[in-house]
PDB file of C-alpha atoms and ligand atoms in Angstrom:
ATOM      1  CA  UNK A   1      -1.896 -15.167  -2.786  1.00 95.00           C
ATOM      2  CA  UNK A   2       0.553 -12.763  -2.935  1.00 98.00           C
ATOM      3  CA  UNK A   3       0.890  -8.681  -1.822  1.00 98.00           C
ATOM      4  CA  UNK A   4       2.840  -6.065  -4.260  1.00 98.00           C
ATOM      5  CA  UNK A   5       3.503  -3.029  -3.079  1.00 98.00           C
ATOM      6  CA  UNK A   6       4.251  -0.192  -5.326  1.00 97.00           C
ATOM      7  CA  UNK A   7       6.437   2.370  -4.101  1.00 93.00           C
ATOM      8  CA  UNK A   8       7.001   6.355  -4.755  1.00 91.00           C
ATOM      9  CA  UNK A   9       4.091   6.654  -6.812  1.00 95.00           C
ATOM     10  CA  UNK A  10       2.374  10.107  -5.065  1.00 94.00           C
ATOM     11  CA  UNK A  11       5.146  12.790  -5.350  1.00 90.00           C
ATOM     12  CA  UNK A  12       5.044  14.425  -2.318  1.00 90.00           C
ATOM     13  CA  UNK A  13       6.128  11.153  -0.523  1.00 86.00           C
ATOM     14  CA  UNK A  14       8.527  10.809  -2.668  1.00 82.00           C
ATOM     15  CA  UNK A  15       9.972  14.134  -1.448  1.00 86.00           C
ATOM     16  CA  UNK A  16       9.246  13.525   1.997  1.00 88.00           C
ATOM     17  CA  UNK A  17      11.890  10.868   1.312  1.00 86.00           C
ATOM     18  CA  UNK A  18      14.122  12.277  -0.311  1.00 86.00           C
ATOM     19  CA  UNK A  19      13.579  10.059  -2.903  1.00 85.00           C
ATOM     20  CA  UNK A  20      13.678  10.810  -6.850  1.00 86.00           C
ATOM     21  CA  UNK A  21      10.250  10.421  -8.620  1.00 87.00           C
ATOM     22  CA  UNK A  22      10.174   7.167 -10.703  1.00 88.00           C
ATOM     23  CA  UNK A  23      10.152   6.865 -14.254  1.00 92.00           C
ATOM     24  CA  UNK A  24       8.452   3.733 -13.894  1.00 94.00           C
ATOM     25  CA  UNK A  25       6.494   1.978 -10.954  1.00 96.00           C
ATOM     26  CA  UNK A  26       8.481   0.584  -8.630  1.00 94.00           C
ATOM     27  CA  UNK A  27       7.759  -2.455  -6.518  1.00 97.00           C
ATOM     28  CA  UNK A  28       7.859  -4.711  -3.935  1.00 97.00           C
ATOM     29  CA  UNK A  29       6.361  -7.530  -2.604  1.00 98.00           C
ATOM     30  CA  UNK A  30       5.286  -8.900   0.792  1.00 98.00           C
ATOM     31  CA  UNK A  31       4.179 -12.784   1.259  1.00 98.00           C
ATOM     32  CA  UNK A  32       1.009 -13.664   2.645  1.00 97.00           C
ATOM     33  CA  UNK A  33       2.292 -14.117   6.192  1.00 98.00           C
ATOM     34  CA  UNK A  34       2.323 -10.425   6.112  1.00 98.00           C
ATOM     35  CA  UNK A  35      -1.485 -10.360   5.972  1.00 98.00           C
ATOM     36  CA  UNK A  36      -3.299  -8.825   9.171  1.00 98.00           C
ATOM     37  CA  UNK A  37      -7.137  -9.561   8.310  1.00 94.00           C
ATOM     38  CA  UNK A  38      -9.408  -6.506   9.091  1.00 93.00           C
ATOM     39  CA  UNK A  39     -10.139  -6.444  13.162  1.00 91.00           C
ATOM     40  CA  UNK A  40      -7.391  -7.996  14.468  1.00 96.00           C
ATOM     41  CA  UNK A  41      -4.714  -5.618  16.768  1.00 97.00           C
ATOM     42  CA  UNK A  42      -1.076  -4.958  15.030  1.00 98.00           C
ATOM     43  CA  UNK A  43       1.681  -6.111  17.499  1.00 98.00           C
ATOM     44  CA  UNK A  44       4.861  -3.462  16.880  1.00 98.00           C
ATOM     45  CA  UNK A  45       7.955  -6.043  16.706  1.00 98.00           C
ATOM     46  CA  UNK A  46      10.696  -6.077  18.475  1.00 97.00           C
ATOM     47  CA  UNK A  47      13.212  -5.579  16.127  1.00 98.00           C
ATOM     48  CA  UNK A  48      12.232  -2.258  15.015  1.00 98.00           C
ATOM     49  CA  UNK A  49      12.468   1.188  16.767  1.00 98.00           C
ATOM     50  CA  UNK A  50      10.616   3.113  14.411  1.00 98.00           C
ATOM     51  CA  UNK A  51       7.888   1.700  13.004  1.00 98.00           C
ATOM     52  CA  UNK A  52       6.551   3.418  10.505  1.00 98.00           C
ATOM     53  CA  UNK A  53       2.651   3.743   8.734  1.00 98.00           C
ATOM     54  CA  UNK A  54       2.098   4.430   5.204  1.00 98.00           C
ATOM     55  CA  UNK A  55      -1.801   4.495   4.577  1.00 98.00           C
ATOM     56  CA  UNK A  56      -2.804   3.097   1.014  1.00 98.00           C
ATOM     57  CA  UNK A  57      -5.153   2.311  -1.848  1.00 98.00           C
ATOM     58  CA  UNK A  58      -5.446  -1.494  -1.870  1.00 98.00           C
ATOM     59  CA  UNK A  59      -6.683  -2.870  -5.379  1.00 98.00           C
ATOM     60  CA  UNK A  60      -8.298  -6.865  -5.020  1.00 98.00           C
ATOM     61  CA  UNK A  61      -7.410  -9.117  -8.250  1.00 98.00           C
ATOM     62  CA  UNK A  62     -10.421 -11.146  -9.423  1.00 98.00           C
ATOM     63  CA  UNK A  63      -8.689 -13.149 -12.193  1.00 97.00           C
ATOM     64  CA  UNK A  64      -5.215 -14.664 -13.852  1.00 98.00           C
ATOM     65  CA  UNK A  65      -3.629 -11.981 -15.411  1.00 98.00           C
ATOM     66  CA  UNK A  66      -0.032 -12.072 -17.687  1.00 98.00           C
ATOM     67  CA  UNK A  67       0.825  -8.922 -19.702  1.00 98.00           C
ATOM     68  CA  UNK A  68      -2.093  -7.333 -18.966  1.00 98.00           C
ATOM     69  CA  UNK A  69      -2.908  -4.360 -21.457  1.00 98.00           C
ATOM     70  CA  UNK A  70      -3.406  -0.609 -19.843  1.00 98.00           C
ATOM     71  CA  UNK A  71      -7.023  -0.697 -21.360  1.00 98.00           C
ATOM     72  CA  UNK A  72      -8.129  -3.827 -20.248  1.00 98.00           C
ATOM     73  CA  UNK A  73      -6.666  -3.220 -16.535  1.00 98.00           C
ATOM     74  CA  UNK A  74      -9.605  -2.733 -15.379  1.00 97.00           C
ATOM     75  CA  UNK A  75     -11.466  -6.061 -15.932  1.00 98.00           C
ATOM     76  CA  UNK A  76      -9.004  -7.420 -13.969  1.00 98.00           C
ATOM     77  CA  UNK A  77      -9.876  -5.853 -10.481  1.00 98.00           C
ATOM     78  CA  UNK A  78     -13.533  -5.465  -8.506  1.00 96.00           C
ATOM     79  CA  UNK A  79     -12.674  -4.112  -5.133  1.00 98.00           C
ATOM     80  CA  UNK A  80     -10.771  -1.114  -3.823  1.00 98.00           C
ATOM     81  CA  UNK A  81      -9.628  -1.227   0.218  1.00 98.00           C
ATOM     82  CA  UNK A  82      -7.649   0.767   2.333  1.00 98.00           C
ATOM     83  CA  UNK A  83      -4.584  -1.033   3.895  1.00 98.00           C
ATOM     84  CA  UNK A  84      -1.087  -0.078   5.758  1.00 98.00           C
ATOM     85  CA  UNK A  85       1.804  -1.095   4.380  1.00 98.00           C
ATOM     86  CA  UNK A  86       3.755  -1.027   7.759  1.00 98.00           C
ATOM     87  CA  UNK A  87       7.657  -0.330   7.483  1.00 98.00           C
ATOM     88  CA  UNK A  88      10.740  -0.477   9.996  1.00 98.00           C
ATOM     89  CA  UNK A  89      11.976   2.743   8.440  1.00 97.00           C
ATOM     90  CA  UNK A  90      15.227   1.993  10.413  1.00 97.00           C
ATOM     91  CA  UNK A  91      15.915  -1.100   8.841  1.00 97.00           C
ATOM     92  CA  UNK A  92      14.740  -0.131   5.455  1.00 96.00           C
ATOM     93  CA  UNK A  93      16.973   3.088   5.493  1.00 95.00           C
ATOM     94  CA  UNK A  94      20.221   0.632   7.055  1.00 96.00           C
ATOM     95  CA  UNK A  95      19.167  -1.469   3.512  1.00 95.00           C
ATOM     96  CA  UNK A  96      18.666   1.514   1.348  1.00 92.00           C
ATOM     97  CA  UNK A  97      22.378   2.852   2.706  1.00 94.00           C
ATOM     98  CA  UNK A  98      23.660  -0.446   1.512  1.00 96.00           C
ATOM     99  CA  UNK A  99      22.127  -0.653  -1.968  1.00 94.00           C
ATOM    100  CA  UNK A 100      20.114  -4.096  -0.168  1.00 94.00           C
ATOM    101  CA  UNK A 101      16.591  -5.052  -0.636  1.00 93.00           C
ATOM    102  CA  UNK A 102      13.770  -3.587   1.618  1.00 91.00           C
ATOM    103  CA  UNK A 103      12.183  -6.688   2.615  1.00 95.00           C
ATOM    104  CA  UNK A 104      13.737  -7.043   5.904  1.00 96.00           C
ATOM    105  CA  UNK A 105      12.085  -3.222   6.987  1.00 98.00           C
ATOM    106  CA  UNK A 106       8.713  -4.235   4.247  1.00 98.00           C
ATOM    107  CA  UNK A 107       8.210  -7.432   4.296  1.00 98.00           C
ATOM    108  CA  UNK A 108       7.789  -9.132   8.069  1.00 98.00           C
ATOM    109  CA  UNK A 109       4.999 -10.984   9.385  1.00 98.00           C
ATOM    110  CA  UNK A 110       1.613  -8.696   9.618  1.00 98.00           C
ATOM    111  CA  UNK A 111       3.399  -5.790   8.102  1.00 98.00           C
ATOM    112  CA  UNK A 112       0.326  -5.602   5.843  1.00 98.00           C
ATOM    113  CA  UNK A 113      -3.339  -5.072   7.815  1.00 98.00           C
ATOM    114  CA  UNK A 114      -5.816  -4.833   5.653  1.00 97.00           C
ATOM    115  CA  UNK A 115      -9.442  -2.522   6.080  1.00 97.00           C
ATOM    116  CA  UNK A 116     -12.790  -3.425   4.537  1.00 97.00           C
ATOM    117  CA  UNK A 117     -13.191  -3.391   0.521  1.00 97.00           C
ATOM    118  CA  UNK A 118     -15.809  -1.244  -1.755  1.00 98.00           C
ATOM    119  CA  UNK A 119     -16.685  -2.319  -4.993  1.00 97.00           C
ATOM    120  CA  UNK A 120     -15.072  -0.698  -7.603  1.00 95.00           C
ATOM    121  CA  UNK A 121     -18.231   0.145  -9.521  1.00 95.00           C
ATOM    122  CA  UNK A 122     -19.269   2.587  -6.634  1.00 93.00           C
ATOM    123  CA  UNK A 123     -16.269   4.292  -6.878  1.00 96.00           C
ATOM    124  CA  UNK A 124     -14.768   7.247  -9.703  1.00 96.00           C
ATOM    125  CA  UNK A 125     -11.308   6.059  -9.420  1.00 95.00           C
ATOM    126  CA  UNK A 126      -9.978   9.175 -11.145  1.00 94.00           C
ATOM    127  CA  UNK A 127     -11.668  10.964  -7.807  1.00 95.00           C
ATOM    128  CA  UNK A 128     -11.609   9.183  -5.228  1.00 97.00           C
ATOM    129  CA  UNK A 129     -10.057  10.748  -1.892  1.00 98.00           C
ATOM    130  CA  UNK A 130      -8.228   8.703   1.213  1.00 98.00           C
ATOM    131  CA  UNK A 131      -7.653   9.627   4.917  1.00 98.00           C
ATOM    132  CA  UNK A 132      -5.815   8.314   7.440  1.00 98.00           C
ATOM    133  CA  UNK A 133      -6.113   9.460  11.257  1.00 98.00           C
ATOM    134  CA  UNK A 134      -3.771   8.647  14.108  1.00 98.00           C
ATOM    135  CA  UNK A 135      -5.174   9.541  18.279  1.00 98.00           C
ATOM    136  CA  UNK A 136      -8.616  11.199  15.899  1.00 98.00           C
ATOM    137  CA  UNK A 137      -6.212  14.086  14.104  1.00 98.00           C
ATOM    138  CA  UNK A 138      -5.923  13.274  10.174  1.00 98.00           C
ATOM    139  CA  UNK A 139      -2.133  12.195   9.082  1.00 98.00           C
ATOM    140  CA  UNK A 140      -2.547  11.751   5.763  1.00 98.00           C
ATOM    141  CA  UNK A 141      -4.558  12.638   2.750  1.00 97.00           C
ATOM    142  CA  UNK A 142      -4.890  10.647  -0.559  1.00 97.00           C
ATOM    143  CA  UNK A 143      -6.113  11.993  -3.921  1.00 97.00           C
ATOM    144  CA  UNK A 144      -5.974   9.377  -6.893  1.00 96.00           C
ATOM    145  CA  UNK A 145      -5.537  12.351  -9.429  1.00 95.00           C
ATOM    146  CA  UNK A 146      -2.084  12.426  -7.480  1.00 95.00           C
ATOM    147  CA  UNK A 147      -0.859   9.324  -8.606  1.00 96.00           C
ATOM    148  CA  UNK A 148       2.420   9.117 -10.560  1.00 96.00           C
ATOM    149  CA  UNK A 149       0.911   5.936 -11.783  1.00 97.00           C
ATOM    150  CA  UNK A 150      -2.804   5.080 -12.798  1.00 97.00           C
ATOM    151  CA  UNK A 151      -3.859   1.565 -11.124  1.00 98.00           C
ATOM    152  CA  UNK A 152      -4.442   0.786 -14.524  1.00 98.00           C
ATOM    153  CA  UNK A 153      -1.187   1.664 -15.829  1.00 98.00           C
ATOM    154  CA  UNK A 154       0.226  -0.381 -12.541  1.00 98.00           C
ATOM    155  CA  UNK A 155      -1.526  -3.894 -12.682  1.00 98.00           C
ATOM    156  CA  UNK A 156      -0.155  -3.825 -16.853  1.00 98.00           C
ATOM    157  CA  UNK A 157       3.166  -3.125 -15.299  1.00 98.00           C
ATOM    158  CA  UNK A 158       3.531  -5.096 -12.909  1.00 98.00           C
ATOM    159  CA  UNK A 159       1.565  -8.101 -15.054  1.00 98.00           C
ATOM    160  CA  UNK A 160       4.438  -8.113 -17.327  1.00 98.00           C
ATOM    161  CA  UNK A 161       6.838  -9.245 -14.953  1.00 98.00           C
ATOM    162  CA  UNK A 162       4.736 -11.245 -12.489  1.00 98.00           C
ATOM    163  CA  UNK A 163       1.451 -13.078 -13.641  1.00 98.00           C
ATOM    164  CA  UNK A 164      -1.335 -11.633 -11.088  1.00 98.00           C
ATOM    165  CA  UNK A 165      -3.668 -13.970  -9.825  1.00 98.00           C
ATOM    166  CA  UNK A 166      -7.215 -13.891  -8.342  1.00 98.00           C
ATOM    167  CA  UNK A 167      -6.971 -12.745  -4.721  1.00 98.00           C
ATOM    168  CA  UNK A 168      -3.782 -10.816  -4.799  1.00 98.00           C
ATOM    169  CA  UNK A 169      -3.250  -7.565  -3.477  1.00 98.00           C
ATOM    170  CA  UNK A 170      -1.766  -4.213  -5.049  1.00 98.00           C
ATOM    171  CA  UNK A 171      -0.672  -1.718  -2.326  1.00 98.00           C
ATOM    172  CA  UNK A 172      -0.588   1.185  -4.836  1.00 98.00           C
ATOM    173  CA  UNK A 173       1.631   3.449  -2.603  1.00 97.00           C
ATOM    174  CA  UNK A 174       1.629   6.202   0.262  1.00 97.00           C
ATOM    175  CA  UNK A 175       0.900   9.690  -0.040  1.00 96.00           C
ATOM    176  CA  UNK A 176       2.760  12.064   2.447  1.00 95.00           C
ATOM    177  CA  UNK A 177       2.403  12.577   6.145  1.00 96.00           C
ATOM    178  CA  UNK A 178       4.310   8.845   7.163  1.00 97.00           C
ATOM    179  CA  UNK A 179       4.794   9.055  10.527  1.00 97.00           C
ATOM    180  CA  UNK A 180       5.684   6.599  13.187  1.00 98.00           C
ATOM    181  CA  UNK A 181       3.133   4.629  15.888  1.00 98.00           C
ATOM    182  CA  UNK A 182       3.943   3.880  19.246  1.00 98.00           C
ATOM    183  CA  UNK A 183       1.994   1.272  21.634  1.00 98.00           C
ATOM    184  CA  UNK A 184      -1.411   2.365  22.144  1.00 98.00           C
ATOM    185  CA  UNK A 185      -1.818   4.581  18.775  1.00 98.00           C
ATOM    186  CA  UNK A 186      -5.031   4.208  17.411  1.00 98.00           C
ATOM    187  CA  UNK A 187      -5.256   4.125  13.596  1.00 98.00           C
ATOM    188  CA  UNK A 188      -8.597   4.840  11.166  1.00 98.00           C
ATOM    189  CA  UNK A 189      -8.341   5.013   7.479  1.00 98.00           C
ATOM    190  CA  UNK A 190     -11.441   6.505   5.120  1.00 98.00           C
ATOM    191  CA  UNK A 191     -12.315   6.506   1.920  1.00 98.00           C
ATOM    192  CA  UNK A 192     -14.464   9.263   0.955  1.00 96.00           C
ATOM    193  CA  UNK A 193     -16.725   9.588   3.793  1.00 95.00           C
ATOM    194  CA  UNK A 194     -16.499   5.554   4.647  1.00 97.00           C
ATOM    195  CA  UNK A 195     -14.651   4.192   7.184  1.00 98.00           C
ATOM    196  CA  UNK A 196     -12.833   0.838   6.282  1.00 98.00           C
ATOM    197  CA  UNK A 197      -9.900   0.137   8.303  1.00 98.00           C
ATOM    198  CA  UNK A 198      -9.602   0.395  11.862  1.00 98.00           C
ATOM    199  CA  UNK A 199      -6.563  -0.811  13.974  1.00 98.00           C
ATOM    200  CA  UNK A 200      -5.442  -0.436  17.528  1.00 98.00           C
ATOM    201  CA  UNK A 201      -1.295  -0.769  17.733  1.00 98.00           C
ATOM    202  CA  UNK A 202      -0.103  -2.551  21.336  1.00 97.00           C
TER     203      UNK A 202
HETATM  204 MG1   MG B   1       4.195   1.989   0.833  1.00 70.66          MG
END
């Protein structure tokens, strides 16, 4: 399996980054070494000093996908999670600097722990609200009418490029309020009023 991430795609991150909005998705990927499965502790590396969160919508594939029209997006997916796609914003901003790719601040070993999954018929995915708390005080909020980019309109993107298969993973981007985590932190994502993801950092 494979993870894509999808960058800039709620506007006020974007600005919180200084970062022009996109005129089309733009992503990244993560290999499946970057996987933290639901329960386990994140470690913070050592070769980062600030270690960023960035709380997100995680969308499960459920079959082979190639050039996948916007309409029929959504027979491709069944589950909607909360993840953190976890990023050394020091290295990624040394790579930005340079023009490089991210992967090296992105793309390292559990950079990606994962919450529990809902199924997407319980769900109004043109509604749906996020939360992430650090230490019990919210950090972020997540409204899918803020999207830049429809999942929909993302998994046809994306499919044209890179066939999606069943069990891969669409990050589908970070709404603002990134901050970093220290040793200790305690994080607890939401969706709606149900808890999914819950990680300690050490
Ligand atoms: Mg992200």
């Amino acid at each position: 399996m494979k993870i894509i991430c999808i960058g800039r795609n709620y506007a006020d991150h974007a600005k919180e980054m200084n970062a022009p909005l996109p005129e089309a998705p733009v992503f990244f990927l993560k290999p499946d070494t970057a996987l933290l499965p639901a329960g386990t502790p994140f470690y913070i590396p050592d070769f980062t000093n600030d270690l960023h969160y960035e709380c997100e919508l995680v969308v499960k594939i459920k079959k082979v996908g190639k050039n996948i029209p916007e309409k029929f997006a959504a027979e491709y997916y069944d589950q909607i999670g909360l993840g953190i796609d976890f990023t050394a914003r020091d290295l990624q901003g040394k790579a930005k600097e340079k023009g490089l790719p991210w992967e090296i601040g992105k793309s390292f070993d559990n950079s990606a722990p994962l919450g529990g999954f809902l199924p997407k018929e319980s769900l109004d995915l043109s509604n749906l609200t996020f939360t992430l708390k650090k230490n019990g005080a919210i950090v972020q909020v997540g409204h899918t009418g803020d999207m830049i980019f429809t999942i929909d309109r993302l998994i046809s993107y994306v499919s044209r490029f890179i066939t999606l298969k069943t069990g891969d993973l669409l990050f589908t981007g970070t709404p603002a309020g990134v901050g970093p985590v220290a040793i200790g932190d305690h994080l607890e994502g939401s969706i709606g009023e149900e808890k999914l993801l819950d990680l300690q950092i050490k």
